[in-house]
Coordinates of C-alpha atoms in Angstrom, one line a residue:
Chain A
X113 CA 18.8 15.7 7.5
X114 CA 17.1 12.5 8.7
X115 CA 16.5 14.3 12.0
X116 CA 14.7 17.1 10.3
X117 CA 12.4 14.8 8.3
X118 CA 11.7 12.7 11.4
X119 CA 10.9 15.8 13.4
X120 CA 8.5 17.0 10.7
X121 CA 6.8 13.6 10.5
X122 CA 6.5 13.5 14.3
X123 CA 4.9 16.9 14.6
X124 CA 2.5 16.2 11.8
X125 CA 1.4 12.9 13.1
X126 CA 1.0 14.4 16.6
X127 CA -1.2 17.2 15.1
X128 CA -3.3 14.8 13.2
X129 CA -3.7 12.5 16.2
X130 CA -5.0 15.6 18.1
X131 CA -7.4 16.6 15.4
X132 CA -8.6 13.0 15.0
X133 CA -9.4 12.9 18.7
X134 CA -11.4 16.1 18.4
X135 CA -13.3 15.1 15.3
X136 CA -14.0 11.5 16.1
X137 CA -17.1 12.2 18.1
X138 CA -18.7 14.6 15.5
X139 CA -17.9 12.1 12.7
X140 CA -19.7 9.4 14.6
X141 CA -22.6 11.8 15.3
X142 CA -22.9 12.8 11.7
X143 CA -22.9 9.2 10.6
X144 CA -25.5 8.3 13.3
X145 CA -27.7 11.3 12.3
X146 CA -27.6 10.2 8.6
X147 CA -28.6 6.7 9.7
X148 CA -31.4 7.9 11.9
X149 CA -32.7 10.2 9.1
X150 CA -32.6 7.3 6.6
X151 CA -34.5 5.1 9.0
X152 CA -37.0 7.9 9.6
X153 CA -37.5 8.3 5.8
X154 CA -38.2 4.6 5.1
X155 CA -40.5 3.7 8.0
X156 CA -44.0 5.0 8.8
X157 CA -44.2 8.0 11.2
X158 CA -44.3 7.3 14.9
X159 CA -43.7 4.0 16.6
X160 CA -41.0 2.7 18.9
X161 CA -37.6 2.0 17.3
X162 CA -35.5 -0.9 18.6
X163 CA -31.8 -1.1 19.1
X164 CA -29.5 -2.2 16.2
X165 CA -29.9 -6.0 15.6
X166 CA -28.3 -8.5 13.3
X167 CA -29.7 -11.4 11.3
X168 CA -28.0 -13.7 8.8
X169 CA -29.4 -15.1 5.6
X170 CA -27.2 -17.7 3.9
X171 CA -23.7 -16.3 4.5
X172 CA -24.8 -12.7 4.4
X173 CA -25.2 -10.6 7.6
X174 CA -27.7 -7.8 7.8
X175 CA -28.2 -5.0 10.3
X176 CA -31.8 -4.2 11.0
X177 CA -34.0 -2.1 13.3
X178 CA -37.4 -3.2 14.4
X179 CA -40.2 -0.6 14.9
X180 CA -43.5 -1.3 16.7
X181 CA -46.3 0.9 15.4
X182 CA -49.1 2.4 17.4
X183 CA -51.7 -0.1 16.0
X184 CA -49.5 -3.0 17.0
X185 CA -47.9 -4.2 13.8
X186 CA -44.2 -4.4 13.4
X187 CA -42.1 -3.0 10.6
X188 CA -38.4 -3.2 9.8
X189 CA -35.6 -1.0 8.5
X190 CA -32.9 -3.2 6.9
X191 CA -29.5 -2.1 5.8
X192 CA -28.6 -4.0 2.6
X193 CA -25.4 -3.8 0.6
X194 CA -24.8 -5.1 -2.9
X195 CA -22.2 -4.6 -5.6
X196 CA -23.4 -1.8 -7.8
X197 CA -21.8 -0.6 -11.1
X198 CA -19.0 1.5 -9.6
X199 CA -18.7 -0.1 -6.2
X200 CA -20.7 -1.0 -3.2
X201 CA -24.3 0.3 -3.1
X202 CA -25.8 0.5 0.4
X203 CA -29.5 1.0 0.9
X204 CA -31.9 1.4 3.9
X205 CA -35.1 -0.5 3.1
X206 CA -38.3 -0.1 5.1
X207 CA -40.4 -3.3 5.1
X208 CA -43.9 -3.6 6.6
X209 CA -45.1 -6.7 8.4
X210 CA -46.8 -8.1 5.2
X211 CA -43.4 -8.0 3.4
X212 CA -44.4 -5.0 1.2
X213 CA -41.9 -2.2 0.8
X214 CA -42.7 1.0 2.6
X215 CA -39.9 3.1 1.2
X216 CA -36.1 3.0 0.4
X217 CA -33.2 5.4 0.7
X218 CA -29.6 5.3 -0.4
X219 CA -27.0 5.4 2.4
X220 CA -23.9 5.4 0.2
X221 CA -23.1 4.6 -3.5
X222 CA -20.3 5.2 -6.0
X223 CA -22.3 5.1 -9.2
X224 CA -21.6 7.2 -12.3
X225 CA -22.7 10.8 -11.8
X226 CA -25.5 11.6 -14.2
X227 CA -26.3 8.0 -14.8
X228 CA -26.4 5.4 -12.0
X229 CA -26.1 8.2 -9.4
X230 CA -29.7 9.1 -10.3
X231 CA -30.8 6.2 -8.0
X232 CA -30.4 8.7 -5.2
X233 CA -31.8 11.8 -6.9
X234 CA -34.3 10.8 -9.7
X235 CA -37.8 11.3 -8.3
X236 CA -39.4 9.0 -10.8
X237 CA -37.2 6.1 -9.7
X238 CA -37.3 6.8 -6.0
X239 CA -41.0 7.4 -5.7
X240 CA -41.9 4.0 -7.2
X241 CA -40.5 2.4 -4.1
X242 CA -43.1 4.1 -1.9
X243 CA -45.5 1.3 -1.0
X244 CA -44.0 -1.0 -3.8
X245 CA -45.8 -4.3 -3.9
X246 CA -44.9 -6.1 -7.1
X247 CA -42.4 -8.4 -8.6
X248 CA -38.9 -7.4 -7.5
X249 CA -37.2 -7.4 -10.9
X250 CA -36.4 -4.8 -13.5
X251 CA -39.0 -4.6 -16.3
X252 CA -36.4 -5.8 -18.8
X253 CA -36.2 -9.0 -16.7
X254 CA -39.9 -9.4 -16.5
X255 CA -40.6 -7.6 -13.2
X256 CA -42.3 -4.4 -12.1
X257 CA -39.4 -2.1 -11.3
X258 CA -38.9 0.9 -13.7
X259 CA -35.1 1.1 -14.4
X260 CA -33.2 4.4 -14.6
X261 CA -32.7 5.3 -18.2
X262 CA -29.3 4.0 -19.4
X263 CA -28.5 2.5 -16.0
X264 CA -29.9 -1.0 -16.0
X265 CA -27.0 -2.3 -14.0
X266 CA -27.5 0.1 -11.1
X267 CA -31.2 -0.5 -11.2
X268 CA -30.7 -4.3 -11.1
X269 CA -28.3 -3.9 -8.2
X270 CA -30.8 -1.6 -6.4
X271 CA -33.6 -4.1 -6.9
X272 CA -31.4 -6.9 -5.7
X273 CA -30.6 -5.0 -2.5
X274 CA -34.3 -4.5 -1.9
X275 CA -35.0 -8.2 -2.5
X276 CA -32.3 -9.2 -0.1
X277 CA -33.8 -6.9 2.6
X278 CA -37.2 -8.6 2.2
X279 CA -35.5 -12.0 2.5
X280 CA -33.8 -10.7 5.7
X281 CA -37.1 -9.6 7.1
X282 CA -38.6 -13.0 6.3
X283 CA -35.8 -14.6 8.3
X284 CA -36.4 -12.2 11.2
X285 CA -40.1 -13.0 11.2
X286 CA -39.4 -16.7 11.2
X287 CA -37.0 -16.3 14.1
X288 CA -39.5 -14.3 16.1
X289 CA -42.2 -16.8 15.5
X290 CA -39.9 -19.6 16.7
X291 CA -39.0 -17.7 19.9
X292 CA -42.7 -17.0 20.5
X293 CA -43.6 -20.7 20.2
X294 CA -40.8 -21.6 22.5
X295 CA -41.9 -19.2 25.2
X296 CA -45.5 -20.5 24.9
X297 CA -44.5 -24.0 25.5
Chain B
X101 CA -15.6 -15.1 -13.2
X102 CA -15.4 -12.5 -10.5
X103 CA -11.9 -11.6 -11.6
X104 CA -13.0 -11.5 -15.2
X105 CA -15.6 -8.9 -14.4
X106 CA -13.0 -6.8 -12.4
X107 CA -10.6 -6.9 -15.4
X108 CA -13.2 -5.9 -18.1
X109 CA -14.7 -3.2 -15.9
X110 CA -11.3 -1.8 -15.0
X111 CA -9.9 -1.8 -18.5
X112 CA -12.9 -0.7 -20.6
X113 CA -15.9 0.4 -18.6
X114 CA -14.4 2.4 -15.8
X115 CA -11.2 3.3 -17.7
X116 CA -9.0 5.1 -15.2
X117 CA -8.2 7.9 -17.6
X118 CA -11.3 8.4 -19.7
X119 CA -13.9 7.9 -17.0
X120 CA -12.3 8.3 -13.6
X121 CA -9.9 11.1 -14.7
X122 CA -6.9 9.8 -12.6
X123 CA -3.5 10.5 -14.0
X124 CA -4.6 13.0 -16.6
X125 CA -1.6 15.3 -16.2
X126 CA 1.0 12.8 -17.7
X127 CA -1.7 11.7 -20.1
X128 CA -1.7 15.1 -21.7
X129 CA 2.0 15.8 -21.0
X130 CA 3.8 12.8 -22.6
X131 CA 1.4 11.6 -25.2
X132 CA 2.9 13.4 -28.1
X133 CA 4.7 10.3 -29.4
X134 CA 3.7 6.6 -29.2
X135 CA 7.2 5.6 -28.0
X136 CA 7.2 7.9 -24.9
X137 CA 3.5 7.0 -24.2
X138 CA 4.5 3.3 -24.2
X139 CA 7.4 3.9 -21.9
X140 CA 5.3 5.9 -19.5
X141 CA 2.5 3.3 -19.5
X142 CA 5.0 0.5 -18.8
X143 CA 6.4 2.5 -15.8
X144 CA 2.9 3.3 -14.5
X145 CA 1.8 -0.3 -14.8
X146 CA 4.8 -1.5 -12.8
X147 CA 4.5 1.1 -10.1
X148 CA 0.7 0.9 -9.7
X149 CA 0.7 -2.8 -9.2
X150 CA 3.6 -2.8 -6.8
X151 CA 2.3 0.2 -4.8
X152 CA -1.2 -1.3 -4.5
X153 CA 0.2 -4.5 -3.0
X154 CA 2.5 -2.6 -0.6
X155 CA -0.1 -0.1 0.5
X156 CA -2.6 -2.9 1.0
X157 CA -0.3 -4.4 3.5
X158 CA 0.4 -1.0 5.1
X159 CA -3.3 -0.4 5.4
X160 CA -3.8 -3.7 7.2
X161 CA -1.3 -2.4 9.8
X162 CA -2.9 1.1 10.0
X163 CA -6.4 -0.4 10.6
X164 CA -5.0 -2.9 13.1
X165 CA -3.6 0.0 15.2
X166 CA -6.5 2.3 14.7
X167 CA -4.4 4.8 12.7
X168 CA -6.6 4.9 9.6
X169 CA -6.5 8.7 9.7
X170 CA -2.8 8.5 8.8
X171 CA -3.7 6.7 5.5
X172 CA -3.1 9.6 3.1
X173 CA 0.2 10.5 4.6
X174 CA 1.5 6.9 4.9
X175 CA 0.4 6.0 1.3
X176 CA 2.0 9.0 -0.4
X177 CA 5.3 8.5 1.5
X178 CA 5.3 4.8 0.8
X179 CA 4.7 5.5 -2.9
X180 CA 7.4 8.1 -3.0
X181 CA 9.9 5.8 -1.3
X182 CA 8.9 2.9 -3.6
X183 CA 9.4 4.9 -6.7
X184 CA 12.9 5.8 -5.5
X185 CA 13.7 2.2 -4.7
X186 CA 12.4 0.9 -8.0
X187 CA 14.6 3.5 -9.7
X188 CA 17.7 2.4 -7.8
X189 CA 17.1 -1.3 -8.2
X190 CA 16.3 -1.0 -11.9
X191 CA 19.5 0.9 -12.5
X192 CA 21.5 -2.0 -10.9
X193 CA 19.7 -5.0 -12.3
X194 CA 18.5 -4.0 -15.7
X195 CA 20.2 -0.9 -17.2
X196 CA 18.3 -1.4 -20.5
X197 CA 14.9 -1.4 -18.8
X198 CA 16.1 1.6 -16.8
X199 CA 17.0 3.4 -20.0
X200 CA 13.5 2.8 -21.3
X201 CA 11.5 3.7 -18.1
X202 CA 14.0 5.7 -16.1
X203 CA 13.0 9.3 -17.0
X204 CA 9.4 8.6 -16.3
X205 CA 9.8 7.2 -12.8
X206 CA 10.3 10.5 -10.9
X207 CA 7.2 11.8 -12.6
X208 CA 5.1 9.0 -11.2
X209 CA 5.1 10.0 -7.6
X210 CA 2.8 12.9 -8.4
X211 CA 0.7 10.8 -10.7
X212 CA -2.6 10.7 -9.0
X213 CA -3.5 7.4 -10.6
X214 CA -1.1 5.6 -8.2
X215 CA -2.4 7.1 -5.0
X216 CA -6.0 7.0 -6.5
X217 CA -5.9 3.2 -7.1
X218 CA -4.3 2.6 -3.7
X219 CA -6.9 4.7 -1.9
X220 CA -9.9 3.2 -3.7
X221 CA -8.7 -0.3 -3.1
X222 CA -8.6 0.6 0.6
X223 CA -12.0 2.3 0.5
X224 CA -13.7 -0.6 -1.3
X225 CA -12.2 -3.1 1.1
X226 CA -10.9 -5.5 -1.5
X227 CA -8.9 -8.6 -0.7
X228 CA -5.2 -8.9 -1.7
X229 CA -6.0 -11.1 -4.8
X230 CA -8.8 -8.8 -5.9
X231 CA -6.7 -5.7 -5.3
X232 CA -3.7 -7.0 -7.3
X233 CA -5.9 -8.0 -10.3
X234 CA -7.7 -4.7 -10.1
X235 CA -4.5 -2.7 -10.0
X236 CA -3.0 -4.6 -12.9
X237 CA -6.2 -4.3 -15.0
X238 CA -6.5 -0.6 -14.2
X239 CA -3.0 0.1 -15.3
X240 CA -3.5 -1.9 -18.5
X241 CA -6.5 0.3 -19.2
X242 CA -4.3 3.3 -18.5
X243 CA -1.7 2.0 -21.1
X244 CA -4.4 1.3 -23.6
X245 CA -6.0 4.8 -23.5
X246 CA -2.5 6.4 -23.4
X247 CA -1.1 4.6 -26.4
X248 CA -4.3 5.0 -28.5
X249 CA -4.3 8.7 -27.7
X250 CA -0.7 9.1 -28.6
X251 CA -1.3 7.5 -31.9
X252 CA -4.1 9.9 -32.6
X253 CA -2.0 12.9 -31.5
X254 CA 0.9 11.9 -33.9
X255 CA -1.6 12.1 -36.8
X256 CA -3.1 15.3 -35.4
X257 CA 0.3 17.1 -35.4
X258 CA 0.5 16.7 -39.2
X259 CA -2.8 18.5 -39.7
X260 CA -3.3 22.2 -39.7
X261 CA -5.3 23.1 -36.6
X262 CA -6.8 26.6 -36.1
X263 CA -4.5 28.7 -34.0
X264 CA -6.4 29.0 -30.8
X265 CA -7.0 25.2 -30.8
X266 CA -3.3 24.3 -31.1
X267 CA -1.7 22.3 -28.4
X268 CA -3.8 21.3 -25.4
X269 CA -7.3 22.4 -26.4
X270 CA -7.4 20.1 -29.5
X271 CA -5.9 17.3 -27.4
X272 CA -8.6 17.7 -24.8
X273 CA -11.4 17.7 -27.4
X274 CA -9.8 14.5 -28.9
X275 CA -9.7 12.9 -25.5
X276 CA -13.4 13.9 -25.1
X277 CA -14.3 12.1 -28.3
X278 CA -12.3 9.1 -27.2
X279 CA -14.1 9.1 -23.9
X280 CA -17.4 9.1 -25.8
X281 CA -16.2 6.0 -27.6
X282 CA -15.3 4.3 -24.3
X283 CA -18.8 5.2 -23.0
X284 CA -20.0 2.6 -25.5
X285 CA -18.5 0.0 -23.2
X286 CA -20.8 0.8 -20.3
X287 CA -23.4 -1.8 -19.9
X288 CA -20.9 -4.5 -20.9
X289 CA -20.5 -5.7 -17.3
Chain C
X76 CA 5.1 43.4 -6.6
X77 CA 2.0 45.0 -4.9
X78 CA -0.1 42.9 -2.7
X79 CA -3.1 43.2 -4.9
X80 CA -1.4 42.0 -8.0
X81 CA -0.2 38.9 -6.1
X82 CA -3.9 37.9 -5.8
X83 CA -5.1 39.0 -9.3
X84 CA -2.2 37.3 -11.0
X85 CA -3.5 33.9 -9.9
X86 CA -6.9 34.6 -11.4
X87 CA -5.8 35.7 -14.9
X88 CA -2.1 35.8 -15.8
X89 CA -1.1 32.6 -14.0
X90 CA -4.5 30.9 -13.9
X91 CA -3.8 27.4 -12.7
X92 CA -6.3 25.7 -15.0
X93 CA -6.2 27.7 -18.3
X94 CA -2.6 29.0 -18.3
X95 CA -0.5 26.7 -16.1
X96 CA -2.6 23.7 -16.9
X97 CA -2.1 22.0 -13.5
X98 CA -4.4 19.9 -11.4
X99 CA -6.3 18.5 -14.4
X100 CA -7.7 15.5 -12.5
X101 CA -10.0 17.2 -10.1
X102 CA -10.8 19.9 -12.7
X103 CA -12.2 17.2 -15.0
X104 CA -13.7 14.9 -12.4
X105 CA -15.5 17.1 -10.0
X106 CA -17.1 19.7 -12.3
X107 CA -20.3 17.8 -12.9
X108 CA -22.1 20.8 -11.5
X109 CA -21.2 24.4 -10.6
X110 CA -21.6 23.7 -6.8
X111 CA -19.4 20.6 -7.0
X112 CA -16.7 22.5 -8.8
X113 CA -16.8 25.4 -6.4
X114 CA -16.6 23.1 -3.4
X115 CA -13.6 21.3 -4.8
X116 CA -11.9 24.6 -5.6
X117 CA -12.5 25.9 -2.0
X118 CA -11.1 22.7 -0.5
X119 CA -8.0 23.0 -2.6
X120 CA -7.6 26.7 -1.7
X121 CA -7.8 25.8 2.0
X122 CA -4.9 23.4 1.6
X123 CA -3.0 25.7 -0.7
X124 CA -3.1 28.7 1.7
X125 CA -2.1 26.7 4.8
X126 CA 0.7 24.7 3.1
X127 CA 2.1 27.9 1.5
X128 CA 2.2 29.6 4.9
X129 CA 3.9 26.7 6.7
X130 CA 6.3 26.0 3.9
X131 CA 7.4 29.6 3.7
X132 CA 8.2 29.3 7.4
X133 CA 9.9 26.0 7.2
X134 CA 11.9 26.6 4.0
X135 CA 14.9 28.3 5.7
X136 CA 15.4 25.5 8.2
X137 CA 14.9 22.4 6.0
X138 CA 18.0 21.0 4.4
X139 CA 17.9 21.0 0.6
X140 CA 18.1 17.2 0.2
X141 CA 14.9 16.4 2.0
X142 CA 12.8 19.4 1.1
X143 CA 10.4 17.6 -1.2
X144 CA 9.5 14.8 1.3
X145 CA 9.0 17.5 4.0
X146 CA 6.7 19.5 1.8
X147 CA 4.8 16.4 0.9
X148 CA 4.3 15.5 4.6
X149 CA 3.1 19.1 5.3
X150 CA 0.7 19.0 2.5
X151 CA -0.6 15.5 3.3
X152 CA -1.1 16.7 6.9
X153 CA -3.4 19.6 5.9
X154 CA -5.2 17.3 3.5
X155 CA -5.9 14.8 6.2
X156 CA -7.0 17.6 8.5
X157 CA -9.4 18.8 5.9
X158 CA -10.7 15.2 5.4
X159 CA -11.4 14.8 9.1
X160 CA -13.1 18.2 9.4
X161 CA -15.3 17.6 6.3
X162 CA -16.3 14.2 7.4
X163 CA -17.4 15.6 10.8
X164 CA -19.2 18.7 9.7
X165 CA -20.1 18.4 6.0
X166 CA -20.4 14.7 5.4
X167 CA -22.6 15.2 2.3
X168 CA -20.0 17.3 0.5
X169 CA -17.3 14.8 1.5
X170 CA -19.3 12.0 -0.1
X171 CA -19.8 13.7 -3.4
X172 CA -16.2 14.8 -3.8
X173 CA -15.1 11.4 -2.5
X174 CA -11.6 10.2 -3.6
X175 CA -10.6 13.7 -4.9
X176 CA -10.2 15.2 -1.4
X177 CA -7.3 12.9 -0.4
X178 CA -6.0 13.3 -3.9
X179 CA -5.3 17.0 -3.3
X180 CA -2.0 15.7 -2.0
X181 CA -0.8 14.9 -5.5
X182 CA -2.4 17.9 -7.1
X183 CA 0.5 19.5 -8.9
X184 CA -0.8 23.0 -8.1
X185 CA -0.1 22.7 -4.3
X186 CA 3.4 21.2 -4.6
X187 CA 4.1 23.4 -7.6
X188 CA 3.4 26.6 -5.6
X189 CA 5.5 25.3 -2.7
X190 CA 8.4 24.8 -5.0
X191 CA 8.0 27.8 -7.2
X192 CA 6.9 30.4 -4.8
X193 CA 6.5 29.7 -1.1
X194 CA 10.0 28.5 -0.4
X195 CA 11.5 31.8 -1.7
X196 CA 9.1 34.3 -0.2
X197 CA 7.8 35.6 3.1
X198 CA 4.8 34.4 5.0
X199 CA 2.4 37.2 4.0
X200 CA 3.3 37.0 0.3
X201 CA 3.0 33.2 0.3
X202 CA -0.4 33.4 1.9
X203 CA -1.6 36.0 -0.7
X204 CA -0.2 33.8 -3.5
X205 CA -2.2 30.9 -2.0
X206 CA -5.3 33.0 -2.0
X207 CA -4.8 34.2 -5.5
X208 CA -4.0 30.8 -7.1
X209 CA -6.8 29.2 -5.0
X210 CA -9.3 31.8 -6.2
X211 CA -8.2 31.3 -9.8
X212 CA -8.6 27.5 -9.4
X213 CA -12.0 27.9 -7.7
X214 CA -13.3 30.3 -10.4
X215 CA -12.2 28.1 -13.2
X216 CA -13.8 25.0 -11.7
X217 CA -17.0 26.9 -11.1
X218 CA -17.2 28.2 -14.6
X219 CA -16.5 24.7 -16.1
X220 CA -19.1 23.3 -13.7
X221 CA -21.6 25.9 -14.7
X222 CA -21.2 25.2 -18.5
X223 CA -21.4 21.5 -17.9
X224 CA -24.4 21.8 -15.7
X225 CA -26.2 24.1 -18.1
X226 CA -25.7 21.9 -21.1
X227 CA -26.0 18.6 -19.3
X228 CA -29.0 19.2 -17.0
X229 CA -30.2 22.7 -18.1
X230 CA -29.7 24.3 -14.7
X231 CA -27.2 26.5 -12.9
X232 CA -26.3 26.0 -9.2
X233 CA -29.2 23.5 -9.0
X234 CA -31.7 26.0 -10.3
X235 CA -33.6 24.6 -13.3
X236 CA -33.4 27.2 -16.1
X237 CA -35.0 25.4 -19.0
X238 CA -37.4 22.5 -18.5
X239 CA -36.3 19.2 -20.1
X240 CA -33.4 16.7 -19.8
X241 CA -30.3 18.3 -21.3
X242 CA -27.5 16.6 -23.1
X243 CA -26.4 13.8 -20.8
X244 CA -22.9 13.5 -22.4
X245 CA -21.9 16.8 -20.8
X246 CA -22.4 15.6 -17.3
X247 CA -20.4 12.4 -18.2
X248 CA -16.7 12.0 -18.8
X249 CA -16.6 13.2 -22.5
X250 CA -18.3 16.5 -21.6
X251 CA -15.5 17.2 -19.1
X252 CA -12.8 17.0 -21.7
X253 CA -14.7 18.8 -24.4
X254 CA -16.0 21.7 -22.3
X255 CA -12.5 22.2 -20.8
X256 CA -11.0 22.2 -24.4
X257 CA -13.4 24.8 -25.7
X258 CA -13.1 27.0 -22.7
X259 CA -9.3 26.9 -23.1
X260 CA -9.7 28.0 -26.7
X261 CA -12.0 30.9 -25.6
X262 CA -9.5 31.9 -22.8
X263 CA -6.6 31.8 -25.3
X264 CA -8.5 33.9 -27.8
X265 CA -9.5 36.5 -25.2
X266 CA -6.2 36.9 -23.3
X267 CA -3.8 36.7 -26.2
X268 CA -5.5 39.5 -28.2
X269 CA -5.0 42.1 -25.5

């Protein structure tokens, strides 16, 4: 009896270990492809993309990618995670060298379908981030961000994520300035 | 403060039954009477909290040994074993409690609320304290919805309902109206 | 019983959603649109067919006392397999269905068919039963999804039929219960008369 159960468990785990080994690479590839696509979507076309880098602001760590454009300016794609309404909300935020937003895209979310989930599908909400250059607060809180109807919490979280990304870029720029000065000396 | 938000959101805003649809089968099955609904809620509350703590520890081991892909299998087996154990222990220690909850326990293994909470805790990467509070609050929300619903159904059974609506259809529509009422809580957190 | 009736039975006479009323959680949760409902149905069908086949093979060898745990392990294996494959090749679908893919393990339909059918019948019949019940489940979910999508966002399979916003409540939780309730009434009315 125990032998039978044990044998079934063993065969099943062996099978899964095999499948896991087979699908591990495609899963990674798919995740990488999604990441590359989101970076492509939030940064201006062309330009040289750097490796993944890390920066910390306060006690938060951010992953970011630096991109040097043809005309010489640098822009950044920052991965920013905040607590949304239904769970973590992760965005990719493209920030230009003058700290204005180029574009944003949602990497993962668990917001309510039909309400908060619109942050990844509603054109009106998404398009306002293209070249956004205003106060990073929802209109209700006295800012320039148009919230999704009936989803103020998600909109606030989204805005906070963008704000954090800008703060992260500020920190990166300050860091880069410092290293430049040090090498000059 | 953080725990307070978790509790309110798990009980009212993201009510496990009325907005996440986990554990709907027993919700429709045993909600004819308030007394059975209370018994079921008690058993679910107990098992969800216990299972979440245990699977949280198991998940720690699985991640440590790079076996995260065995999560689903491991969780369901642990939950099944746990339910069995609770049944045996309860029978020994407190026969009166066993009398009250006993018949509901075997049904709980296939209650997706238990596995659902365990998996979403693992997915959201909560800490042990957070996970426990979340599990407890979620199961309280389950009990709240279940007992309220049973109360309505007791009244409903006294009314004459058109024939094709009798039984489950009218129960589902009632649940829909209740879900609408719970929707009013969104925006609270 | 003829092979064809094994399949057609799952769609009408033993429809898992409207007659057996099993697997309510994914039925309510993933039918926010017709496509989502269909994808969930197909995922369940995949697990159902494979677990039915394996369990019909295993049933004669497994001692009676441990048969439930063995079935659960078999089902959980196929679910994990599905999870891994979906993560690798259709990550977008995996993300929308989310928690409800691993929860196929506790879907009463799968274990129910293993207990009520697959452990008493041959491989071919069990496979056909899996296809029939799976098709019935997929069809039901697609229909519920279609109704909810039409009322909630005025489109079907993502195609906008009528311009405008629709009634939001039908995409949200209350709509799931209400649409399923009324569809069940309709199903009762149509099938009981004949």
